[in-house]
Every structure is written in C-alpha cells, then in structure tokens.
Tab-separated table of C-alpha atoms and ligand atoms in Angstrom:
chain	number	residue	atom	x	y	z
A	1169	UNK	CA	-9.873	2.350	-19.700
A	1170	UNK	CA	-12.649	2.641	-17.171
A	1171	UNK	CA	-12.010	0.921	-14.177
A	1172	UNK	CA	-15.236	0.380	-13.116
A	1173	UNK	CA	-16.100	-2.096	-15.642
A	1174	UNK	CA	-12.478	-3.758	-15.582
A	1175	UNK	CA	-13.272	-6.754	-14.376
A	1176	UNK	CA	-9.939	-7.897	-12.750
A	1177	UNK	CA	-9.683	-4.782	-10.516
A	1178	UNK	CA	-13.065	-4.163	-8.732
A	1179	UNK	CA	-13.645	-1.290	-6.652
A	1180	UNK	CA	-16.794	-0.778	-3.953
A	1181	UNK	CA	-17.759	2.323	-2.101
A	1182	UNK	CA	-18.494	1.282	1.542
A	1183	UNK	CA	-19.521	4.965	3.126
A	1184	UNK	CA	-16.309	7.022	2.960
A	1185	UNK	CA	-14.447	3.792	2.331
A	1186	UNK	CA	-13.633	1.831	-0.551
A	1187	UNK	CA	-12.386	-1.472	-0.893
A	1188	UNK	CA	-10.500	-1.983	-3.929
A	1189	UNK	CA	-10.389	-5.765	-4.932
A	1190	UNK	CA	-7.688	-7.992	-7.074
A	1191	UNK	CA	-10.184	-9.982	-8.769
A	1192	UNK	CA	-8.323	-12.941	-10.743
A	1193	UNK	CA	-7.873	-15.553	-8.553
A	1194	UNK	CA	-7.275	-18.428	-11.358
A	1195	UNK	CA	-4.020	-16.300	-11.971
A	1196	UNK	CA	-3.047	-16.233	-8.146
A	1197	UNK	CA	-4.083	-12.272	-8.952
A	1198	UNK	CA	-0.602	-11.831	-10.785
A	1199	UNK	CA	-0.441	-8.462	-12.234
A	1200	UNK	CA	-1.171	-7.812	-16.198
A	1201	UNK	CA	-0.573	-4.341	-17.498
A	1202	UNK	CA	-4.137	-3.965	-17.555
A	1203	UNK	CA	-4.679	-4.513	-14.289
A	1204	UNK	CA	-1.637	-1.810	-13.527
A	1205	UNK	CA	-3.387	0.504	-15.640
A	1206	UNK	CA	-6.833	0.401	-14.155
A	1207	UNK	CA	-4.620	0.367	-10.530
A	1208	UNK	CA	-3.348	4.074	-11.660
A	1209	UNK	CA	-7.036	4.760	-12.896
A	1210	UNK	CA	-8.994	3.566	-9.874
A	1211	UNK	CA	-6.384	5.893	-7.436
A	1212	UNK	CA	-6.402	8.765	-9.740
A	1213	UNK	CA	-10.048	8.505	-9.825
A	1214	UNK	CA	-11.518	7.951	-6.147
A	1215	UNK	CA	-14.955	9.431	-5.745
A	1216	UNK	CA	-14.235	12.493	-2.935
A	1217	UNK	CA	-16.111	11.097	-0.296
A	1218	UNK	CA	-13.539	8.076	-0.182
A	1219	UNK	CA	-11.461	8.903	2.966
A	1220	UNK	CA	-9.402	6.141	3.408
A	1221	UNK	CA	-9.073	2.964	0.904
A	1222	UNK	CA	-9.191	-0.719	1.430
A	1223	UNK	CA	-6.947	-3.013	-0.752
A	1224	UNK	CA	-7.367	-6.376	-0.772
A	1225	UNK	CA	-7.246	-9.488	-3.179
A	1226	UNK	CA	-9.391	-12.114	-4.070
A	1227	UNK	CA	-8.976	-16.140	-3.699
A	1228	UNK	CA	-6.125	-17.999	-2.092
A	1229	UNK	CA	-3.637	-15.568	-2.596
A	1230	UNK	CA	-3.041	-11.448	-2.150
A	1231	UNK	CA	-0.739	-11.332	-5.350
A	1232	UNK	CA	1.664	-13.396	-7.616
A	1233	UNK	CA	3.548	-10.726	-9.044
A	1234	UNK	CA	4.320	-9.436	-12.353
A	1235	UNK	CA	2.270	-11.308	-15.081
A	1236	UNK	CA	5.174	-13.598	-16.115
A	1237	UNK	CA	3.657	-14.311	-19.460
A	1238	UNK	CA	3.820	-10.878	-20.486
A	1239	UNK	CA	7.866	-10.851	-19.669
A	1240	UNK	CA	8.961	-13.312	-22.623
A	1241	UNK	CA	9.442	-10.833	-25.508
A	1242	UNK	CA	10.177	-7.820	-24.604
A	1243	UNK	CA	13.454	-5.600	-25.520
A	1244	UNK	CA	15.459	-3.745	-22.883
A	1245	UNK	CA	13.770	0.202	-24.186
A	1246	UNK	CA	10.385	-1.860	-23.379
A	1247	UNK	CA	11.250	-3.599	-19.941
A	1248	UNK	CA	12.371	0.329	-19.104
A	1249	UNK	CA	8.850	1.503	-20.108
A	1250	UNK	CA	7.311	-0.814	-18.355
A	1251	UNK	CA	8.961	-0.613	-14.988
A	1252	UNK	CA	8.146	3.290	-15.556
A	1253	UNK	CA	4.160	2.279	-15.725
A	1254	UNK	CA	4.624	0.544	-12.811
A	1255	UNK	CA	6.219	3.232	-11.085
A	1256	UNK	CA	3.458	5.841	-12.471
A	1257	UNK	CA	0.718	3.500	-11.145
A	1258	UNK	CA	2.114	2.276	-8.007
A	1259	UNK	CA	2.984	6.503	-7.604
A	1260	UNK	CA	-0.701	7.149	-7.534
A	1261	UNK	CA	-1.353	4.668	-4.279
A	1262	UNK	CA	1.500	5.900	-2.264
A	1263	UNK	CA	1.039	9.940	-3.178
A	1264	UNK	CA	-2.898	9.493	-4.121
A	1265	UNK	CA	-5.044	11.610	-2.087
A	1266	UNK	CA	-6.471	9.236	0.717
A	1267	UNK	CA	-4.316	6.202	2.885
A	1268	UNK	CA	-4.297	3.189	1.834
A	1269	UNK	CA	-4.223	-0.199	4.256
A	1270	UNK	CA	-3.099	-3.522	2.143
A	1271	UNK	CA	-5.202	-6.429	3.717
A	1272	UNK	CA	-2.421	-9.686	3.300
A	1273	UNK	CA	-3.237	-12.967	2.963
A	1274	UNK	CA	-1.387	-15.841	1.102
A	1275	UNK	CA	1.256	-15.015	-1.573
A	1276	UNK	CA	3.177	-11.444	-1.397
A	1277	UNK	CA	5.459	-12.075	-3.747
A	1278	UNK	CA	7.328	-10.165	-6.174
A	1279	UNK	CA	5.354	-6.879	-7.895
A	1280	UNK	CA	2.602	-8.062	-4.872
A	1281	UNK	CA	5.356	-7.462	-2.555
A	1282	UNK	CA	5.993	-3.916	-4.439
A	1283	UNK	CA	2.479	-3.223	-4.496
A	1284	UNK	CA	1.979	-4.031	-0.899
A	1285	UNK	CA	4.908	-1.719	-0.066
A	1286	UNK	CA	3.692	1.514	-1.903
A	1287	UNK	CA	0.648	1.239	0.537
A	1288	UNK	CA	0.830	3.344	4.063
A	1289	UNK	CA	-0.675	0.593	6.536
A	1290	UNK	CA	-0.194	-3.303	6.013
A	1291	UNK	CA	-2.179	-5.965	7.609
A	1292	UNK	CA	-0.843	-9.582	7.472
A	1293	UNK	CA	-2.799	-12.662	8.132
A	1294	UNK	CA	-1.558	-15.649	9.321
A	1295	UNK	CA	-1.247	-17.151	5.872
A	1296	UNK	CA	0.674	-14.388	4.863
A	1297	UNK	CA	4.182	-14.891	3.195
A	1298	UNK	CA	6.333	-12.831	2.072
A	1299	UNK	CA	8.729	-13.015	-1.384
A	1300	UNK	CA	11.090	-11.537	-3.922
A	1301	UNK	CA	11.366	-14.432	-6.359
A	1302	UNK	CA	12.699	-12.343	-8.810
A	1303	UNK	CA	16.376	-13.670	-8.125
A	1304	UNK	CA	15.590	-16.567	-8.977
A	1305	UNK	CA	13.545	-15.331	-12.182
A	1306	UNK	CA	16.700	-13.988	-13.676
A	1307	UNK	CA	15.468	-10.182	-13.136
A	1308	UNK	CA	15.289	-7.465	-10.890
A	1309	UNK	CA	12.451	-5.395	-9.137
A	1310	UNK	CA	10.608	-2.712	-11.080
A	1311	UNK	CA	8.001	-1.858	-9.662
A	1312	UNK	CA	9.852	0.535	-7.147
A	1313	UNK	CA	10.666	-2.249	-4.667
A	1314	UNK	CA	14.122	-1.239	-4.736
A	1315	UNK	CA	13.311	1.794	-3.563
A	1316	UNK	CA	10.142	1.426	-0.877
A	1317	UNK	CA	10.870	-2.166	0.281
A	1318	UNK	CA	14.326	-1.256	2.243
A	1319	UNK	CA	12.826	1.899	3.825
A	1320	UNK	CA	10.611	-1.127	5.527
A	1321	UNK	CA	13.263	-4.032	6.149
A	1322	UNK	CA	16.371	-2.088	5.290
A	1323	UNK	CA	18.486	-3.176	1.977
A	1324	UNK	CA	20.356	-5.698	3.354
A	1325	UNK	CA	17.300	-8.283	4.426
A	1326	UNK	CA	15.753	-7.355	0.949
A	1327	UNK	CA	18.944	-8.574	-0.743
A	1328	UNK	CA	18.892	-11.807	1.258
A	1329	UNK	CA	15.539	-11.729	0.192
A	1330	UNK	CA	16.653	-11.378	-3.471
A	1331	UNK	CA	19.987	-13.719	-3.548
A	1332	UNK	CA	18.614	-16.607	-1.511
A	1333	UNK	CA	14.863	-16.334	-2.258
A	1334	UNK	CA	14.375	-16.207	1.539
A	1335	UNK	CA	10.303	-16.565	2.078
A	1336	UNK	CA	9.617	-14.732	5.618
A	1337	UNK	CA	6.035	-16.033	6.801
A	1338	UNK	CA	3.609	-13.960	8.602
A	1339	UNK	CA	5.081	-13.504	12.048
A	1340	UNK	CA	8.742	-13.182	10.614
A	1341	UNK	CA	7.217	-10.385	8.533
A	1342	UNK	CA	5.717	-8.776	10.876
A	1343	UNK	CA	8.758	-8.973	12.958
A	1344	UNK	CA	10.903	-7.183	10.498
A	1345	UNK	CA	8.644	-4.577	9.283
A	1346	UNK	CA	6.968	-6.028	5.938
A	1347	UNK	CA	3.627	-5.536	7.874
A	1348	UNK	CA	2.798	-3.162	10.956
A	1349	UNK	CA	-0.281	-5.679	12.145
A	1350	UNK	CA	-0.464	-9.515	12.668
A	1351	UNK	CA	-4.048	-10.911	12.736
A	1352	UNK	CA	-5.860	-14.670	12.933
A	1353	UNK	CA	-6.193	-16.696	9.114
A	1354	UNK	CA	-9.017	-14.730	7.147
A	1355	UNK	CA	-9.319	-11.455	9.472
A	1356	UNK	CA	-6.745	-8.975	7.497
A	1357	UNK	CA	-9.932	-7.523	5.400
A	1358	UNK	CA	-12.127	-7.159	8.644
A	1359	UNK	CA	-9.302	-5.713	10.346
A	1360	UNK	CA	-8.200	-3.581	7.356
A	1361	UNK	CA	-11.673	-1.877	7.209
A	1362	UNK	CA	-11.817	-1.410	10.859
A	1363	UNK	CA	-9.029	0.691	10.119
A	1364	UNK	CA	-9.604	2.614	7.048
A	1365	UNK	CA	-12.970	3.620	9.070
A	1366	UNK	CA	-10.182	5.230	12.026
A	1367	UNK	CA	-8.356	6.949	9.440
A	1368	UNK	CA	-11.474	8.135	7.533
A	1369	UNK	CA	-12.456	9.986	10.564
A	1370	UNK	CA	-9.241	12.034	11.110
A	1371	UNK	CA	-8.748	15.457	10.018
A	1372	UNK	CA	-8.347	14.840	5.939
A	1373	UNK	CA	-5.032	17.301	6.642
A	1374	UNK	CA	-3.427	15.345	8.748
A	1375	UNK	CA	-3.956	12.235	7.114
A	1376	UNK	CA	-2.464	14.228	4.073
A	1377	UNK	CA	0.517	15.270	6.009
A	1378	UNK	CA	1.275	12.061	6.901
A	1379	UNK	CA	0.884	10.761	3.138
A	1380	UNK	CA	3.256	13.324	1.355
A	1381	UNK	CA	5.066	15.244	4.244
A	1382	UNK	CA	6.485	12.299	6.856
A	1383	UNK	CA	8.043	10.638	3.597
A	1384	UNK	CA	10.104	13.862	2.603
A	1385	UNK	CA	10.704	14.346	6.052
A	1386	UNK	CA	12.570	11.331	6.336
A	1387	UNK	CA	14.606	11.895	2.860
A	1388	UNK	CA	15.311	15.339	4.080
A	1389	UNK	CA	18.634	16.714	6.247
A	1390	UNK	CA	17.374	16.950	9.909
A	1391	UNK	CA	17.779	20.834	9.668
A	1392	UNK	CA	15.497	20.732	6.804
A	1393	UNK	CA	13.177	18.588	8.266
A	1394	UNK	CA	12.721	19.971	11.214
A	1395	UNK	CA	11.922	23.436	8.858
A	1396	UNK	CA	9.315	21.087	7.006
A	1397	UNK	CA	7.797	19.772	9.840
A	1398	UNK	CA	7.263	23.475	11.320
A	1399	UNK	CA	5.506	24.459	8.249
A	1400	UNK	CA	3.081	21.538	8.459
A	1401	UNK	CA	2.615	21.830	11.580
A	1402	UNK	CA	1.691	25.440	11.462
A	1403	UNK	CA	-0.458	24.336	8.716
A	1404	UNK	CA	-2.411	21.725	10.001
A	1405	UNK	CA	-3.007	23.219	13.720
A	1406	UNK	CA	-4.663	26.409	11.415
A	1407	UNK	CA	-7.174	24.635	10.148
A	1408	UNK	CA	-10.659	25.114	11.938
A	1409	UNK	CA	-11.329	21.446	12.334
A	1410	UNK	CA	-8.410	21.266	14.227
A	1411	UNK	CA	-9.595	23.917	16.085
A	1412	UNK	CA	-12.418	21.970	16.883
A	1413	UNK	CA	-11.122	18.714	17.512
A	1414	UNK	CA	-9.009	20.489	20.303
A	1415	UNK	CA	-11.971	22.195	21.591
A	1416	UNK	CA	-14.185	19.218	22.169
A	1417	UNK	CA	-11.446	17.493	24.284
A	1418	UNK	CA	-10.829	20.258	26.691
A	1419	UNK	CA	-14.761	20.450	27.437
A	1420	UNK	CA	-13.990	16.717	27.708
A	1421	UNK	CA	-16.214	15.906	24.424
A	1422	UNK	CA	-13.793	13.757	22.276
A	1423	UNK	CA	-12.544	10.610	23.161
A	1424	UNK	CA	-8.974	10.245	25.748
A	1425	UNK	CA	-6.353	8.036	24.492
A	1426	UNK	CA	-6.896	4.660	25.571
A	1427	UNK	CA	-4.672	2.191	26.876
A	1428	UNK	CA	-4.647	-1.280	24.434
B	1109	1HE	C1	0.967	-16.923	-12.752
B	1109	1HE	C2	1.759	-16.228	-11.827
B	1109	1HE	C3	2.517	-15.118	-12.293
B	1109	1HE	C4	0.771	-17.839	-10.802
B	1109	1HE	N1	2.429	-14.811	-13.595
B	1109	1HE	N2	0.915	-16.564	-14.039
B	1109	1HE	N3	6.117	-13.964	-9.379
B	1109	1HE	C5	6.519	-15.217	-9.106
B	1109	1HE	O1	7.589	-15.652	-9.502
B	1109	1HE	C6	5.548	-16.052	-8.336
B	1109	1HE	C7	5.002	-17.128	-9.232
B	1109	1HE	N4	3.878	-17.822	-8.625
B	1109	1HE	C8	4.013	-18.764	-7.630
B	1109	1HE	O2	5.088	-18.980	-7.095
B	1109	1HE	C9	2.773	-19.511	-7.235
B	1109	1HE	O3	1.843	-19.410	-8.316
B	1109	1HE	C10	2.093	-18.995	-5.944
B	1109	1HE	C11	2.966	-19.335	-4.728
B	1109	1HE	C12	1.842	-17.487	-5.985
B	1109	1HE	C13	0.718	-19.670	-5.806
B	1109	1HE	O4	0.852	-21.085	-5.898
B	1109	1HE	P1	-0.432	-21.976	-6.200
B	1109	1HE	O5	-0.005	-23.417	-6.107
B	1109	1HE	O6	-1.575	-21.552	-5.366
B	1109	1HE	O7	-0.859	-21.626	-7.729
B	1109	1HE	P2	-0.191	-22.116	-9.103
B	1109	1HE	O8	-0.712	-23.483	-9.447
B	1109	1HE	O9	1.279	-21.973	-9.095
B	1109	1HE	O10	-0.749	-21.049	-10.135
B	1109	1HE	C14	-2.098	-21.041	-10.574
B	1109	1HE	C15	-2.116	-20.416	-11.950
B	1109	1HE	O11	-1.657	-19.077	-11.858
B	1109	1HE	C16	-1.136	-21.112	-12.914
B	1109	1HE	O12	-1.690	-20.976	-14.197
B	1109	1HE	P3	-2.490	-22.235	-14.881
B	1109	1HE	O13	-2.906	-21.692	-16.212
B	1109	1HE	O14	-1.493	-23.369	-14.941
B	1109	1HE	O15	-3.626	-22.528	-13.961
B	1109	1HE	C17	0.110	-20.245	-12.820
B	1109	1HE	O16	0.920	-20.326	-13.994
B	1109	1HE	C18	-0.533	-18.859	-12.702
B	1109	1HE	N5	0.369	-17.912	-12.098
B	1109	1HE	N6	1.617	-16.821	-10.625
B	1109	1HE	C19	1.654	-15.505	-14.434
B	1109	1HE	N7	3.276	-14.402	-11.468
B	1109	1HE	C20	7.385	-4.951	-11.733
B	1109	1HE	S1	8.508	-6.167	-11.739
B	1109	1HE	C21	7.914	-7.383	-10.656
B	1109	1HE	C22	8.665	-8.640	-10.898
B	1109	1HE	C23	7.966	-9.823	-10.308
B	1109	1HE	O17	6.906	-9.735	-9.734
B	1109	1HE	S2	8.794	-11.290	-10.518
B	1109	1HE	C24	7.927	-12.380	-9.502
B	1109	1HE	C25	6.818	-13.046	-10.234
C-alpha cells in the first residue's frame, strides 16, 4: 500500500517535520487494519529530512480504538496474527528512526491508548480522556499496551483501568503519567509542533540514543546499564557535531539553559 494516497492516514512534510494525521473522523478515527498498515508504512518510510514527527488525529476525537467491526469473526490463530501486526506497526513508531510527540485531544481509548503509548512525548489537551474499554469488550490489549502502558502508569492503575473501566480525564492523566504535558482545549497540535521543531534541532544521535538506548537501559541490570550507557555516551560525545555544539557554548554562542 502507499501511504501517501491512503486516505485515512495523511501525512505532511512541514520543513524537517511531519505531521502525520488520523483522518476518519465519522469513525471517531478507530483503527482498521488498513490504517495499521499504512501506520507501519508511513514510519518505515519517512522522507530523511523528517527530524522529528507530529501525530495527531482529526475531528472530535484522537482515536476510538481497534475497528470493532473487524473483531466479530475472527478465530483465535487470527486474533494472534493480528495483535502481531499491531505490534509490527506500532514497533516502527516507538523504534522508527525520528521521535515522535502524540498531540491528544478527545477519546484515547483502547488501541488509541496503545498507539498513544508507543510514542516518546505525549501532549494532552484539556478534552483529553483517557481509556481501556477493552474489559468491558470481553478482550484484552494487543496492541502492546500490556507491555508500554505500565512502564507509564505502572500495572496496577492499568488494571484498574481494565477491571473497572476507570476513564482518567486530562489532568488525572497527566497526573499519573499517561501524558508528560497538559495544555488549554485545541492547543495539543500547536504545542506538539512547537516541540517536534526542539527535537528536530538536536543532535540526530542523541535523539537516537534516547529512542533505542534509554529503553534498554531501563530493561537492563544496573551493572549492565551503566556499561550501556558508557558506550553511548562515548559514542555520542565523538561525534563532531557534538563537538561543536560544546564549542559554541564555551565562546558563549549557543543558548544557556533557561529557567521556565
Ligand atoms: C467505532 C468505534 C470503534 C466509534 N470501532 N466503530 N474502543 C472502544 O470500545 C471505544 C468505542 N467508542 C466509543 O466509546 C465512542 O465512539 C467514543 C467515546 C470514542 C466517541 O463517542 P461519540 O459519541 O463521539 O461517537 P459515536 O456516536 O459513539 O461513534 C460515531 C461512529 O463511530 C459510530 O458509527 P455510526 O456508523 O453509527 O456513525 C460508531 O459506531 C463508530 N465508532 N468507535 C468501530 N472503536 C489492538 S487491540 C485494541 C483493542 C481495543 O481498542 S478495544 C477498544 C475499542
């Protein structure tokens, strides 16, 4: 499939950003395996002057979930296959080559929830609210949720989550970790671009690091991780634009940290 002419997944190159776009609002931007598939395509395939990438969905809502009328008829072999597509797909956003910052708004429920969780940054409007209806649904996560949701709210909230169909809103999932920002009712795109354009500007090595080393760090025995985190750090302080980058600040040419 080519993703740039699936029309339920739109992606636009903004500079060395793009802004990938759930585009089927009628359906609250539930997720068909189409739309999976051209997911996986549009992440496997980002032009290489994309530094940083946007996603974001269209209408009311960020994302109903799995496409529930694709869940009637299938056998257990084929609800395995496709929570493996999922994972394949959802794989490429988390381990892809560039950050991704979700911009929340409305429903993130279910496989939105998953979705939402596989990226590295997540911005929350006030509208947000957050969901695992699958409980309730008679099924289970499979889109990795399991897996990437308790690193965020630990497994014990998610199971609440899961056995009482507890909805957390914006500031309650902020508060717990489902989103690292808070912002005003329709400002989680502005703010979500703002920073992608941050992150685009960092050393593509670091922002690499942090992608596909910190997570192994943090599965890894300390011992090993500090090992790890000496090799990438060796690594990344090697590479001439980091050589750079430290030179312009002490001839007081880059920016200081600021106080917010
Ligand atoms: C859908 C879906 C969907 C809406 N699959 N069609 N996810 C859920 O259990 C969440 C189900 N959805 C909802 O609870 C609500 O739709 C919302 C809270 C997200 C939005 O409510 P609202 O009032 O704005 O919209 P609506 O009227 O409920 O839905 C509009 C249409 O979208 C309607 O279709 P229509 O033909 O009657 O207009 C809905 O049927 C349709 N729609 N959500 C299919 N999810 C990898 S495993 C992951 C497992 C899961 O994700 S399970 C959780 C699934």
């Amino acid at each position: 499939m080519n993703p740039s002419t699936h029309s339920e997944v739109v992606i636009e190159v903004r500079g060395n950003i793009a802004i990938v776009t759930l585009s089927r609002p009628a359906k609250r931007n539930a997720l068909s395996d189409p739309i999976i598939a051209s997911i996986q395509n549009i992440f496997e395939n980002l032009p290489d002057t994309v530094r940083a990438v946007v996603l974001t969905g269209q209408g009311e809502h960020f994302c109903a979930g799995l496409d529930l009328a694709e869940l009637s008829e299938r056998d257990a072999g084929q609800g395995l296959r496709h929570s493996r597509m999922w994972h394949a797909a959802l794989d490429r956003v988390q381990y892809g080559q560039v950050p991704v910052i979700a911009a929340l708004h409305g429903a993130v429920v279910g496989g939105g929830l998953e979705l939402a969780a596989a990226c590295h940054i997540r911005v929350a409007d006030e509208t947000t609210f957050f969901a695992l209806p699958e409980g309730s649904r008679g099924i289970f996560v499979g889109g990795g949720g399991s897996v990437r949701v308790p690193k965020l709210i630990g497994a014990s909230r998610m199971a609440d989550m899961m056995l009482t169909g507890r909805v957390h809103d914006a500031a309650s999932g902020e508060r717990i970790g489902l989103a690292q920002y808070l912002v005003k009712a329709g400002t989680a795109l502005e703010r979500a671009v703002e920073l992608a354009e941050k992150i685009a500007g960092n050393a593509p090595l670091t922002n690499y690091a942090l992608m596909h080393v910190l997570p192994r760090i943090a599965e890894q025995p300390a011992d090993h991780g500090f090992l790890t985190e000496a090799l990438i750090s060796g690594i990344t302080q090697s590479a001439p634009e980091a050589k750079e980058r430290v030179r312009a600040f002490l001839q007081g040419k880059a920016q200081k940290v600021q106080r917010s």
